[in-house]
Amino acid sequence: MMALVFEKSKASKKIKWLKTSTSQSWLDQAIAHPLEILIDHANCERKAAGAAIQMMFRYIGEPGLAEVLSPLAREELEHFERVLEILKSRGRYLEPLEAPPYGSLLAKSIRKEEPLRMLDSFLVAGLIEARSHERMALLSLHSPDQELRALYAELLHSEARHFCLYWTLAEERFDKSATLTRLNELAEVESKILSEIHHEPRMHS
Ligand SMILES: [Fe+2]
Ligand SMILES: [Fe+2]
């Protein structure tokens, strides 16, 4: 089962998820506030696990879904624990930071009726993974903090695998061209949300 998933994931790497690249101003903002980004990052990992579990519970009878989403949720919780460990080593802890509008605006784009809701849920989750991957890659290269560069470099490979998994979940269940069209639409929304930088430094500001 996993071999099949990884084989398909290789092909799905060719899918272009993001419409626009992250701006220099986001990177400058993130580098200037490393601990706030780290706390927000811990929250993102926790939310990624929650989103996977929520989908698994919503579509409990859907064959092949729990086998993918359960290990994915576990992996996100491992990331969460990894980030928490570094936060604690730096004398900080989790804080309920004000969330940027990114997640809630993307969630609003998910259509209400099934099975379109399922398709959109996979694609939105994949887009968030793709953006996280892109931003972690930037931080792994440009953060002046060696420990943080190593952390992001370590995590970003899993995030790349995650957006491939969400693509595979969509591709296995929906018409390929309708899926691509919808991905295109949602990717436009995603880029538009990020076109104005949020005033607070966040992973998805
Ligand atoms: Fe993660
Ligand atoms: Fe992820």
PDB file of N, CA and C in Angstrom, residues 3 9 17 19 25 34 37 67 80 90 93 108 120 122-123 129 134 143-144 149 164 174 177 181:
ATOM      1  N   ALA A   3       4.026   1.519  -0.797  1.00  0.00           N
ATOM      2  CA  ALA A   3       4.859   1.593  -2.004  1.00  0.00           C
ATOM      3  C   ALA A   3       4.065   2.244  -3.125  1.00  0.00           C
ATOM      4  N   SER A   9       3.079   9.312  -5.664  1.00  0.00           N
ATOM      5  CA  SER A   9       3.488  10.622  -5.186  1.00  0.00           C
ATOM      6  C   SER A   9       4.571  11.208  -6.063  1.00  0.00           C
ATOM      7  N   TRP A  17       1.420  23.425  -7.568  1.00  0.00           N
ATOM      8  CA  TRP A  17       0.397  23.823  -6.608  1.00  0.00           C
ATOM      9  C   TRP A  17       0.281  25.341  -6.486  1.00  0.00           C
ATOM     10  N   LYS A  19       0.540  29.348  -7.117  1.00  0.00           N
ATOM     11  CA  LYS A  19       0.473  30.294  -8.239  1.00  0.00           C
ATOM     12  C   LYS A  19       1.545  31.366  -8.124  1.00  0.00           C
ATOM     13  N   SER A  25       9.329  40.346   1.512  1.00  0.00           N
ATOM     14  CA  SER A  25       8.876  40.991   2.761  1.00  0.00           C
ATOM     15  C   SER A  25       8.396  39.963   3.785  1.00  0.00           C
ATOM     16  N   PRO A  34      11.851  35.172  14.855  1.00  0.00           N
ATOM     17  CA  PRO A  34      11.965  33.707  14.771  1.00  0.00           C
ATOM     18  C   PRO A  34      11.118  32.960  15.804  1.00  0.00           C
ATOM     19  N   ILE A  37       7.410  33.030  14.935  1.00  0.00           N
ATOM     20  CA  ILE A  37       7.181  32.092  13.827  1.00  0.00           C
ATOM     21  C   ILE A  37       7.201  30.651  14.343  1.00  0.00           C
ATOM     22  N   GLU A  67      -5.999   4.831   6.149  1.00  0.00           N
ATOM     23  CA  GLU A  67      -4.636   4.286   6.031  1.00  0.00           C
ATOM     24  C   GLU A  67      -3.631   5.381   5.683  1.00  0.00           C
ATOM     25  N   PHE A  80       4.985  18.594  15.583  1.00  0.00           N
ATOM     26  CA  PHE A  80       4.544  19.482  16.665  1.00  0.00           C
ATOM     27  C   PHE A  80       5.444  19.309  17.897  1.00  0.00           C
ATOM     28  N   ARG A  90      14.317  27.093  24.424  1.00  0.00           N
ATOM     29  CA  ARG A  90      14.591  28.530  24.344  1.00  0.00           C
ATOM     30  C   ARG A  90      13.760  29.338  25.349  1.00  0.00           C
ATOM     31  N   TYR A  93       6.998  28.813  25.337  1.00  0.00           N
ATOM     32  CA  TYR A  93       6.011  27.734  25.291  1.00  0.00           C
ATOM     33  C   TYR A  93       4.928  28.111  24.280  1.00  0.00           C
ATOM     34  N   LYS A 108     -13.417  28.719   3.757  1.00  0.00           N
ATOM     35  CA  LYS A 108     -14.656  29.248   3.167  1.00  0.00           C
ATOM     36  C   LYS A 108     -14.804  28.858   1.702  1.00  0.00           C
ATOM     37  N   ASP A 120     -12.489  19.357  -2.397  1.00  0.00           N
ATOM     38  CA  ASP A 120     -11.941  20.653  -1.982  1.00  0.00           C
ATOM     39  C   ASP A 120     -11.132  20.527  -0.686  1.00  0.00           C
ATOM     40  N   PHE A 122      -9.372  17.976   0.303  1.00  0.00           N
ATOM     41  CA  PHE A 122      -8.043  17.432  -0.038  1.00  0.00           C
ATOM     42  C   PHE A 122      -7.161  18.520  -0.664  1.00  0.00           C
ATOM     43  N   LEU A 123      -7.760  19.274  -1.589  1.00  0.00           N
ATOM     44  CA  LEU A 123      -6.952  20.259  -2.325  1.00  0.00           C
ATOM     45  C   LEU A 123      -6.519  21.420  -1.428  1.00  0.00           C
ATOM     46  N   GLU A 129      -0.127  22.545   2.722  1.00  0.00           N
ATOM     47  CA  GLU A 129       1.141  21.795   2.828  1.00  0.00           C
ATOM     48  C   GLU A 129       2.174  22.357   1.856  1.00  0.00           C
ATOM     49  N   GLU A 134       7.126  25.426   0.880  1.00  0.00           N
ATOM     50  CA  GLU A 134       7.855  26.514   0.207  1.00  0.00           C
ATOM     51  C   GLU A 134       8.499  27.441   1.242  1.00  0.00           C
ATOM     52  N   SER A 143      17.443  31.518   7.237  1.00  0.00           N
ATOM     53  CA  SER A 143      17.423  31.878   8.654  1.00  0.00           C
ATOM     54  C   SER A 143      18.866  32.005   9.154  1.00  0.00           C
ATOM     55  N   PRO A 144      19.159  33.047   9.901  1.00  0.00           N
ATOM     56  CA  PRO A 144      20.536  33.195  10.410  1.00  0.00           C
ATOM     57  C   PRO A 144      20.823  32.247  11.580  1.00  0.00           C
ATOM     58  N   ARG A 149      17.555  26.611  10.960  1.00  0.00           N
ATOM     59  CA  ARG A 149      17.786  26.176   9.566  1.00  0.00           C
ATOM     60  C   ARG A 149      17.710  24.654   9.479  1.00  0.00           C
ATOM     61  N   CYS A 164       1.809  15.664  -1.791  1.00  0.00           N
ATOM     62  CA  CYS A 164       1.660  14.565  -2.770  1.00  0.00           C
ATOM     63  C   CYS A 164       0.578  13.582  -2.312  1.00  0.00           C
ATOM     64  N   PHE A 174     -11.411  11.303  -8.022  1.00  0.00           N
ATOM     65  CA  PHE A 174     -12.103  12.291  -8.852  1.00  0.00           C
ATOM     66  C   PHE A 174     -11.485  12.360 -10.244  1.00  0.00           C
ATOM     67  N   SER A 177      -9.148  15.912 -14.853  1.00  0.00           N
ATOM     68  CA  SER A 177      -9.157  17.284 -15.374  1.00  0.00           C
ATOM     69  C   SER A 177     -10.019  18.201 -14.493  1.00  0.00           C
ATOM     70  N   THR A 181      -8.616  21.555 -12.663  1.00  0.00           N
ATOM     71  CA  THR A 181      -9.309  22.838 -12.788  1.00  0.00           C
ATOM     72  C   THR A 181      -9.608  23.427 -11.410  1.00  0.00           C
TER      73      THR A 181
END
